[in-house]
XYZ file of C-alpha atoms in Angstrom:
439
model
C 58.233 20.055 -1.129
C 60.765 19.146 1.431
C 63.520 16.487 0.658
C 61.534 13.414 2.355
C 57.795 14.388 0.079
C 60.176 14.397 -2.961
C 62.131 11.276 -2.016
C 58.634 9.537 -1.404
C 57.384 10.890 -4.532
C 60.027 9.449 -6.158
C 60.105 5.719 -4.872
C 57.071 5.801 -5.839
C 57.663 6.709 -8.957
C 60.172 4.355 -9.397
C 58.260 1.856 -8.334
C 55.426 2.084 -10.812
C 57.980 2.751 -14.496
C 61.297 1.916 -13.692
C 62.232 -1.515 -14.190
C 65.866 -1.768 -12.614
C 68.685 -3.751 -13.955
C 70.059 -6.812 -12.229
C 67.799 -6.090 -9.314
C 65.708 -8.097 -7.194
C 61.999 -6.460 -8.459
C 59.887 -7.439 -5.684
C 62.755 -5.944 -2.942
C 62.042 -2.776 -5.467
C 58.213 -2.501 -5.112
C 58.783 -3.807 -0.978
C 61.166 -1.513 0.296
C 61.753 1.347 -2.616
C 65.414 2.107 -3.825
C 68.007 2.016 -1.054
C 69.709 5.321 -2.297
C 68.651 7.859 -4.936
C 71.742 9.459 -5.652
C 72.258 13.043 -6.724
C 75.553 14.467 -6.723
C 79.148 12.885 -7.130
C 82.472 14.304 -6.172
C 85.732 12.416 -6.264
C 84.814 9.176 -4.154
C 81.997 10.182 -2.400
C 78.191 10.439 -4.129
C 75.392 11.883 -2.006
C 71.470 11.166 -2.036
C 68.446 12.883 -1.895
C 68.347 12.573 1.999
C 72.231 14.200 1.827
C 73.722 11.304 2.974
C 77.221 11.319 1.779
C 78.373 7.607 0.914
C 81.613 6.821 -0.235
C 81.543 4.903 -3.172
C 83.791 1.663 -2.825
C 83.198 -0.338 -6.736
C 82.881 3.228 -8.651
C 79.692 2.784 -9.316
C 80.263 -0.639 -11.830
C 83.952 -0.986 -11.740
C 83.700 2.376 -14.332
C 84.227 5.816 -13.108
C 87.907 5.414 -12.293
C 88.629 9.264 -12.749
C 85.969 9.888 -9.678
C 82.834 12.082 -9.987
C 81.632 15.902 -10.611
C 84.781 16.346 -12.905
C 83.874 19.224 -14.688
C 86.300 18.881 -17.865
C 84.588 15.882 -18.935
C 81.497 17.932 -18.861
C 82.678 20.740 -20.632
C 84.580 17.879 -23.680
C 80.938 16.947 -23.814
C 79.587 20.184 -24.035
C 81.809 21.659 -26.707
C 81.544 18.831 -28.781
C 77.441 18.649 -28.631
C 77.927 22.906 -29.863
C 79.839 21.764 -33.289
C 78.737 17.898 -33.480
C 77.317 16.260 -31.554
C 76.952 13.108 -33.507
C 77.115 11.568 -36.889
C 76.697 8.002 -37.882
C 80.167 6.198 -38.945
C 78.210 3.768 -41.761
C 79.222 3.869 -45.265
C 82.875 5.017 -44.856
C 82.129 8.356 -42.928
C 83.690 9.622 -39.885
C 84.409 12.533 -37.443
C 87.392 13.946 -35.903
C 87.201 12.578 -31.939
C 86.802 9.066 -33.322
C 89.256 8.909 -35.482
C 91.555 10.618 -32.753
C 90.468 8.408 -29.953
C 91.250 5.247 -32.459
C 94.706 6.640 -33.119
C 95.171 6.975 -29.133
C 93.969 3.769 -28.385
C 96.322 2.076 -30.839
C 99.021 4.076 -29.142
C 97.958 2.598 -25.773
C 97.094 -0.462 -25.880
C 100.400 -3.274 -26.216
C 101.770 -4.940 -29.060
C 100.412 -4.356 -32.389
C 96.643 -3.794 -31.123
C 96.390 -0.872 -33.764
C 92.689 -1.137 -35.450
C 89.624 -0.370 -33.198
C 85.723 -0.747 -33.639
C 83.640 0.983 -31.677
C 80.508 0.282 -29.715
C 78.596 1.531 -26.774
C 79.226 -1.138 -24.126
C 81.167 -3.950 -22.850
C 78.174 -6.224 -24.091
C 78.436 -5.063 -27.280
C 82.422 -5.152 -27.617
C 81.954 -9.063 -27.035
C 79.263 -9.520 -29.401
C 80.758 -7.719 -31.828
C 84.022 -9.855 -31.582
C 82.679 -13.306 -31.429
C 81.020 -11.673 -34.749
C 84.267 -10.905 -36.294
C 86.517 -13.987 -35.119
C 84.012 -16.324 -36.829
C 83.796 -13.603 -39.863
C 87.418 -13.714 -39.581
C 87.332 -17.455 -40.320
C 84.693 -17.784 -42.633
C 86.408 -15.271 -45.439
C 89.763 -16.897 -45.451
C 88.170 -20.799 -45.773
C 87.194 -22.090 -42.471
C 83.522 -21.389 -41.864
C 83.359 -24.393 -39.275
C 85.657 -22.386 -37.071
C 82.658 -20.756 -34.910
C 82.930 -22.117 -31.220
C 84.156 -19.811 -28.650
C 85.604 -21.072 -25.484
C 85.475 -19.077 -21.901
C 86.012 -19.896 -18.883
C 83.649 -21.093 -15.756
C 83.299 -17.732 -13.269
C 83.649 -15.178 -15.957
C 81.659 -12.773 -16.871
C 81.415 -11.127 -20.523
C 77.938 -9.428 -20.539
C 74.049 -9.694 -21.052
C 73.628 -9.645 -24.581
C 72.821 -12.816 -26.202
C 75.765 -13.913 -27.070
C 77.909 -12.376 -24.229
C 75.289 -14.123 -21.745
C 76.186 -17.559 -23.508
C 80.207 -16.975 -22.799
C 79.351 -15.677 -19.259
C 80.640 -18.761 -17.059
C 78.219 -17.687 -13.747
C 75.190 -20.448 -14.097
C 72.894 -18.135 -12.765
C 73.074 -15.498 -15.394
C 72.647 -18.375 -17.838
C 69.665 -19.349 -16.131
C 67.501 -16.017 -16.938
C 67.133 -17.332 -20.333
C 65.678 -20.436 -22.107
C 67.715 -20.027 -25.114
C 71.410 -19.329 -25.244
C 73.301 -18.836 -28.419
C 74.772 -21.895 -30.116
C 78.683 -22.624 -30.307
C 79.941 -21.651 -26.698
C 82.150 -23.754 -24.449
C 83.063 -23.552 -20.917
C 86.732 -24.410 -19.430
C 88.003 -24.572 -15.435
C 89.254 -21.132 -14.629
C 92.745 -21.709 -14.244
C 93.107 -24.696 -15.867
C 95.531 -24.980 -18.957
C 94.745 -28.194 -19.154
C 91.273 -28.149 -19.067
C 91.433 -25.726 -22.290
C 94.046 -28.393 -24.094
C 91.308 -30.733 -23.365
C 88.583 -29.145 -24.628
C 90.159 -28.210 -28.078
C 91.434 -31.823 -28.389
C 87.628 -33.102 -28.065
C 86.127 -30.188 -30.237
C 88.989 -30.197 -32.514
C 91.212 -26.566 -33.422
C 89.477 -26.473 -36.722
C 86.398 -25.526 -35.506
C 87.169 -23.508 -32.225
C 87.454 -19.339 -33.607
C 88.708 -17.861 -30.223
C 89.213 -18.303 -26.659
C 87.914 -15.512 -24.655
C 89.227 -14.384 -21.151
C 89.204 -11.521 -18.645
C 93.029 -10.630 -17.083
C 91.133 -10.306 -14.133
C 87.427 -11.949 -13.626
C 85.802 -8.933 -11.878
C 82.082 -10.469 -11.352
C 82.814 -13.698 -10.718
C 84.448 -12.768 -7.718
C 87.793 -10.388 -8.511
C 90.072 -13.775 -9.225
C 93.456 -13.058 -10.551
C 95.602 -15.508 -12.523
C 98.537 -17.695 -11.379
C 101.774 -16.845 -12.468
C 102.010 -18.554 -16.295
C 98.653 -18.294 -16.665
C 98.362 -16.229 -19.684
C 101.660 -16.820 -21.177
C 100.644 -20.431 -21.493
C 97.259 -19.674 -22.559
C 98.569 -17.506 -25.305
C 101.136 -20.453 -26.675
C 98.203 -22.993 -26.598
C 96.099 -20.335 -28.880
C 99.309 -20.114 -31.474
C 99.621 -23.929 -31.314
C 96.353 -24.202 -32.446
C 95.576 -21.131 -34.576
C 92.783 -19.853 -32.227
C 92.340 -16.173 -31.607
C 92.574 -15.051 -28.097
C 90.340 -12.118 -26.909
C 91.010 -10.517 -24.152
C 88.355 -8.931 -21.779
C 89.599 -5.284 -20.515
C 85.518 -3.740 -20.011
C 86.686 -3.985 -16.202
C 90.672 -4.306 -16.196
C 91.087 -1.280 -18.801
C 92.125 2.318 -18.456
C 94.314 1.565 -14.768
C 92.528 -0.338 -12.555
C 94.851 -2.922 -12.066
C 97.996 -0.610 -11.815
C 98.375 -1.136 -15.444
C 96.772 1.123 -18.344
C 95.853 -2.792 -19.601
C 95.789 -5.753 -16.887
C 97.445 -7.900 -20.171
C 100.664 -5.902 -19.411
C 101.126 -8.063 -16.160
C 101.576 -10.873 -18.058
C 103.492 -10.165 -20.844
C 100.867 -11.181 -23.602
C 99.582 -9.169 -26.649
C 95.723 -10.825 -27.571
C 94.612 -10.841 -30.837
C 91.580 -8.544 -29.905
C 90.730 -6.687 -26.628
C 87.748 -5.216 -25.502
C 86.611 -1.875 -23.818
C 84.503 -0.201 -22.720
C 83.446 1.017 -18.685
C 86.942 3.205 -17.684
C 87.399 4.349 -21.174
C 84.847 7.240 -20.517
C 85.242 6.845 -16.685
C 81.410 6.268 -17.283
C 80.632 9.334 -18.047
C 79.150 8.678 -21.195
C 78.574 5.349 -22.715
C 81.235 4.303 -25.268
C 83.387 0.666 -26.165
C 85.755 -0.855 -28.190
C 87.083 -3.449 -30.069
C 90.697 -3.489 -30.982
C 92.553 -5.790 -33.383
C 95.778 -6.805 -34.334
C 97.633 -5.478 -37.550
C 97.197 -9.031 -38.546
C 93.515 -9.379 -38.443
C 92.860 -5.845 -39.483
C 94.904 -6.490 -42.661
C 93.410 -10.171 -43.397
C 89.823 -8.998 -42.889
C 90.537 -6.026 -45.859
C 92.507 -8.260 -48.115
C 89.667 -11.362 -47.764
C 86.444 -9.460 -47.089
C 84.256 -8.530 -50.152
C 81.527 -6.073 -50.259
C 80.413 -4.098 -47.055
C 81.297 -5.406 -43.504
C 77.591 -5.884 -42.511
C 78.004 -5.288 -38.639
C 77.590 -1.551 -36.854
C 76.276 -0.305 -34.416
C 73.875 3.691 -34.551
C 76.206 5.374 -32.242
C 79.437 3.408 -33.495
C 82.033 6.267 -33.040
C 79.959 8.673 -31.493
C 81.574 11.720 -31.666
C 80.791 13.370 -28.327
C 81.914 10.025 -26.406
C 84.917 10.029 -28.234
C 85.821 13.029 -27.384
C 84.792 12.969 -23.725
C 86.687 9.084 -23.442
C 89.781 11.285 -25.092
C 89.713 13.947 -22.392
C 88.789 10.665 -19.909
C 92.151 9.227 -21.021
C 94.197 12.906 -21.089
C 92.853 12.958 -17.042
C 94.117 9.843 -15.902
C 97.650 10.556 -17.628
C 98.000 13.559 -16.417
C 97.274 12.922 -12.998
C 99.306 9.760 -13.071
C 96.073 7.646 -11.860
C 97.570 4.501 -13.099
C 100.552 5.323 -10.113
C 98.211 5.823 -8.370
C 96.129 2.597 -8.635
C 99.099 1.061 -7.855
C 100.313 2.527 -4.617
C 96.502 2.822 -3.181
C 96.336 -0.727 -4.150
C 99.152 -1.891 -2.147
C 97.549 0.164 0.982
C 94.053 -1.385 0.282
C 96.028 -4.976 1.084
C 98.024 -3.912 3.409
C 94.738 -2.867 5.115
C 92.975 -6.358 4.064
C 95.931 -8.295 5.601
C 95.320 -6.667 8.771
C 91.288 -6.783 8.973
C 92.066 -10.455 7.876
C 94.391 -11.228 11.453
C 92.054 -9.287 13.447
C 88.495 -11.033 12.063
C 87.760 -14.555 12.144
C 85.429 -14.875 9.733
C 87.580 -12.869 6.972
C 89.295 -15.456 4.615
C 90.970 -15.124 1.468
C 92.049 -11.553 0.274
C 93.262 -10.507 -2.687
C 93.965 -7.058 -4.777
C 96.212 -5.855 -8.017
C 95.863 -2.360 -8.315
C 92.668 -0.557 -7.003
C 90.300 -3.859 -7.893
C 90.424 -6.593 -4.677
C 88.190 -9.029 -2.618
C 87.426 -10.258 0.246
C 86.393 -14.046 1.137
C 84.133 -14.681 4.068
C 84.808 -18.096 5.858
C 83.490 -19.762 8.626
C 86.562 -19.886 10.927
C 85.452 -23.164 12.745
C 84.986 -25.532 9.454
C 87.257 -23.132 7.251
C 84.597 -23.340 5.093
C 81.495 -21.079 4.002
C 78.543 -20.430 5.904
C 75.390 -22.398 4.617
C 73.970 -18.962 4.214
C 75.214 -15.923 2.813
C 77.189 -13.663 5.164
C 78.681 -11.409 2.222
C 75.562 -9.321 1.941
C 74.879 -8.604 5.329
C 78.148 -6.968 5.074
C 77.686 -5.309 2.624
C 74.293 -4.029 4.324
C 75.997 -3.211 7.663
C 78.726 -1.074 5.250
C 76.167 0.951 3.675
C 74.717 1.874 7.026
C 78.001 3.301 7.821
C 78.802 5.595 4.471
C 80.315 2.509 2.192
C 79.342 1.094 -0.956
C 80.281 -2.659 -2.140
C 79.219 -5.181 -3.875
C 79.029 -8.959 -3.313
C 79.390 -12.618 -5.387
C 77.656 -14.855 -3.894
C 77.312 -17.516 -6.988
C 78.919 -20.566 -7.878
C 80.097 -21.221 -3.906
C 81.476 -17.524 -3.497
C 80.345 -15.657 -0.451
C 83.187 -12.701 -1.048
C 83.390 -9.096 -0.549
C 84.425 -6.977 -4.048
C 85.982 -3.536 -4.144
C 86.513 -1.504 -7.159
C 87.097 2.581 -5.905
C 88.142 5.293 -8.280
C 91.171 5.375 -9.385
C 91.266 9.039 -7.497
C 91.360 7.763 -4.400
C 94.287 8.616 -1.384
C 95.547 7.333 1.268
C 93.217 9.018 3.705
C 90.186 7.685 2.008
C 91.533 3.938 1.815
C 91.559 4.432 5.809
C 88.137 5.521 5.871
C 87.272 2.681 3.787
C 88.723 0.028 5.564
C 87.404 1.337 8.948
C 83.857 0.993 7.992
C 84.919 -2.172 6.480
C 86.301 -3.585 9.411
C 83.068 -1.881 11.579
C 80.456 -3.675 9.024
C 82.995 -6.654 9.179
C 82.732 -6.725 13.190
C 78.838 -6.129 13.609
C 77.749 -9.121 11.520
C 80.525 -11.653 13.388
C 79.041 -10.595 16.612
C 75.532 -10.716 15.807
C 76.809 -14.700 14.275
């Protein structure tokens, strides 16, 4: 078969099994899959037609150390050849878990020394709204269950990280959300302080909160934000988890987007960079404080685990994952390429009338879209024809378009150089261009 019979064969394929995630299904059975990718390399992936694309939100905010790296195969592969996997119930273990929880400790800030493991972002927050309210109940406060996040963020699609997620829409999908979760403004301390005065601190277990809300539109905290967040959690003996699926492992110019502010949480969560999504892996870390409370109060067996909980070969392929972006100083790099990425906004911004807002820190930004006449959005969408005219041109990005958001989001690997943040930002300001004209 030639490359078009196969690609057919394959939409069609797809069409008839392959139910895709967050997708639009009838778009899937009208018009097939947009790209079928199948080869990566650095910040570029290619499809079956060899169109070469370069890949502007690696992939889901994840594969910071770019694609096709071959050591992460070959981690993989020499840990399948002596184990590939053994479960981590009943006390048991295996040496690239217990190494990755030792490097994590060493990593993350503060005294964040204890780590769970799971095999998502979804199940890091499920697992820790689990253990704050276990956390409560075995030291005498069962009625401490309610967990507070904020409107625009985004925590996962499990059950329970569905009923944090702040973005109405995702809420929506289902008819039943989980019990005990509260909402607060964004960037309002205030609105928090109110909120725990009307619940009351005895029966709130944590306040949740990404550094930096990636799917709710890339929006990054005012300066205090997070300090005073963390005093208003001490004040009234709530735990604060932080939210570091998307912020984690350099993307903000930081190994950990908490580091910008100064403030050690009582748990953070992991997952997507810590395996540059090469395999699926997350994590839960904990204080010294809560790991030690939770062995001197807890009684019998801690009744919460997950099959692949410490998975040995995605341990060792997030430790060789983590050895990369040391070594090659990606977290520098995040930084610098950052800067350049809104350097390059600020000028597509004078030059385009209908580009608003824009905002980066480190290699994760966005882009508003405005209507320049009423300074105002568009009463219809104008983010995703962007985005369409982009992919025409070799770029991929993604778009909010929720909760009164019409905004552009970039996320590229951490790999990425200065020549490549030109190429991105010319297609950007080509796709940018095409759709004000055709306005």
């Amino acid at each position: 078969m030639v490359k078009t019979e196969i690609k057919e064969t394959l939409i069609d394929l797809d069409k008839k099994h392959f139910i895709h995630p967050t997708s639009s299904l009838k778009q899937q059975q009208e018009t097939g899959a947009p790209f079928i990718f199948t080869e990566g390399k650095g910040v570029y992936l290619t499809d079956i037609s060899g169109k070469k694309v370069l890949e502007g939100m690696a992939s889901l905010w994840n594969v910071n150390v770019g694609y096709g790296r071959k050591e992460l195969a070959e981690a993989a592969r020499e840990q399948m050849e002596k184990l590939a996997f053994t479960n981590s119930f009943s006390s048991m273990g295996n040496e690239p878990a217990i190494r990755l929880a030792a490097k994590l400790a060493e990593l993350t800030p503060g005294d964040l020394n204890a780590v769970f493991f799971t095999s998502s972002g979804s199940e890091s927050n499920d697992t820790a709204y689990k253990l704050a309210r276990y956390y409560w109940k075995i030291q005498g406060s069962p009625e401490k269950t309610k967990i507070i996040s904020r409107k625009k963020g985004y925590h996962g699609v499990n059950i329970g990280a569905t009923s944090a997620t702040g973005i109405t829409p995702f809420q929506e999908m289902t008819s039943s959300l989980a019990p005990d979760f509260l909402h607060v403004d964004t960037f309002s301390t205030e609105s928090l302080r109110k909120c725990i005065e009307i619940e009351g601190p005895d029966k709130i277990a944590a306040f949740i909160a990404e550094p930096v809300q990636g799917a709710g539109g890339v929006n990054i905290a005012p300066d205090g934000y997070f300090q005073e967040i963390r005093k208003i959690c001490d004040e009234n003996n709530i735990l604060f988890i932080a939210d570091e699926v998307i912020t984690g492992f350099g993307r903000t110019g930081k190994m950990f987007a908490c580091e910008h502010y100064g403030i050690v949480p009582d748990i953070m969560l992991l997952a997507k960079g810590i395996t540059s999504g090469y395999i699926p892996l997350g994590a839960v870390v904990v204080t010294d404080r809560i790991h030690k409370d939770l062995i001197k109060y807890s009684e019998g067996v801690l009744l919460h685990g997950y099959t692949y909980s410490g998975h040995a070969t995605a341990c060792a392929v997030a430790l060789k994952n983590i050895e990369i972006i040391e070594k090659e100083s990606l977290i520098e790099n995040s930084r610098l390429m950052g800067k350049e990425l809104l350097d390059g906004f600020y000028k597509i911004q004078k030059e385009i009338d209908i580009v608003g807002e824009v905002r980066t820190l480190g290699l994760i930004g966005a882009v508003e879209i405005i209507n320049p006449v009423t300074n105002t959005r568009f009463p219809a969408h104008i983010a995703p024809k962007v985005s369409a005219e982009a992919a025409k041109r070799g770029l991929i990005i993604r778009t909010v378009v929720f909760e009164g958001m019409d905004t552009l989001v970039f996320s590229p690997p951490l790999v990425i150089n200065q020549k490549e943040i030109e190429e991105l930002l010319s297609i950007l300001r080509e796709a940018l261009l095409a759709v004000q004209n055709s306005l």
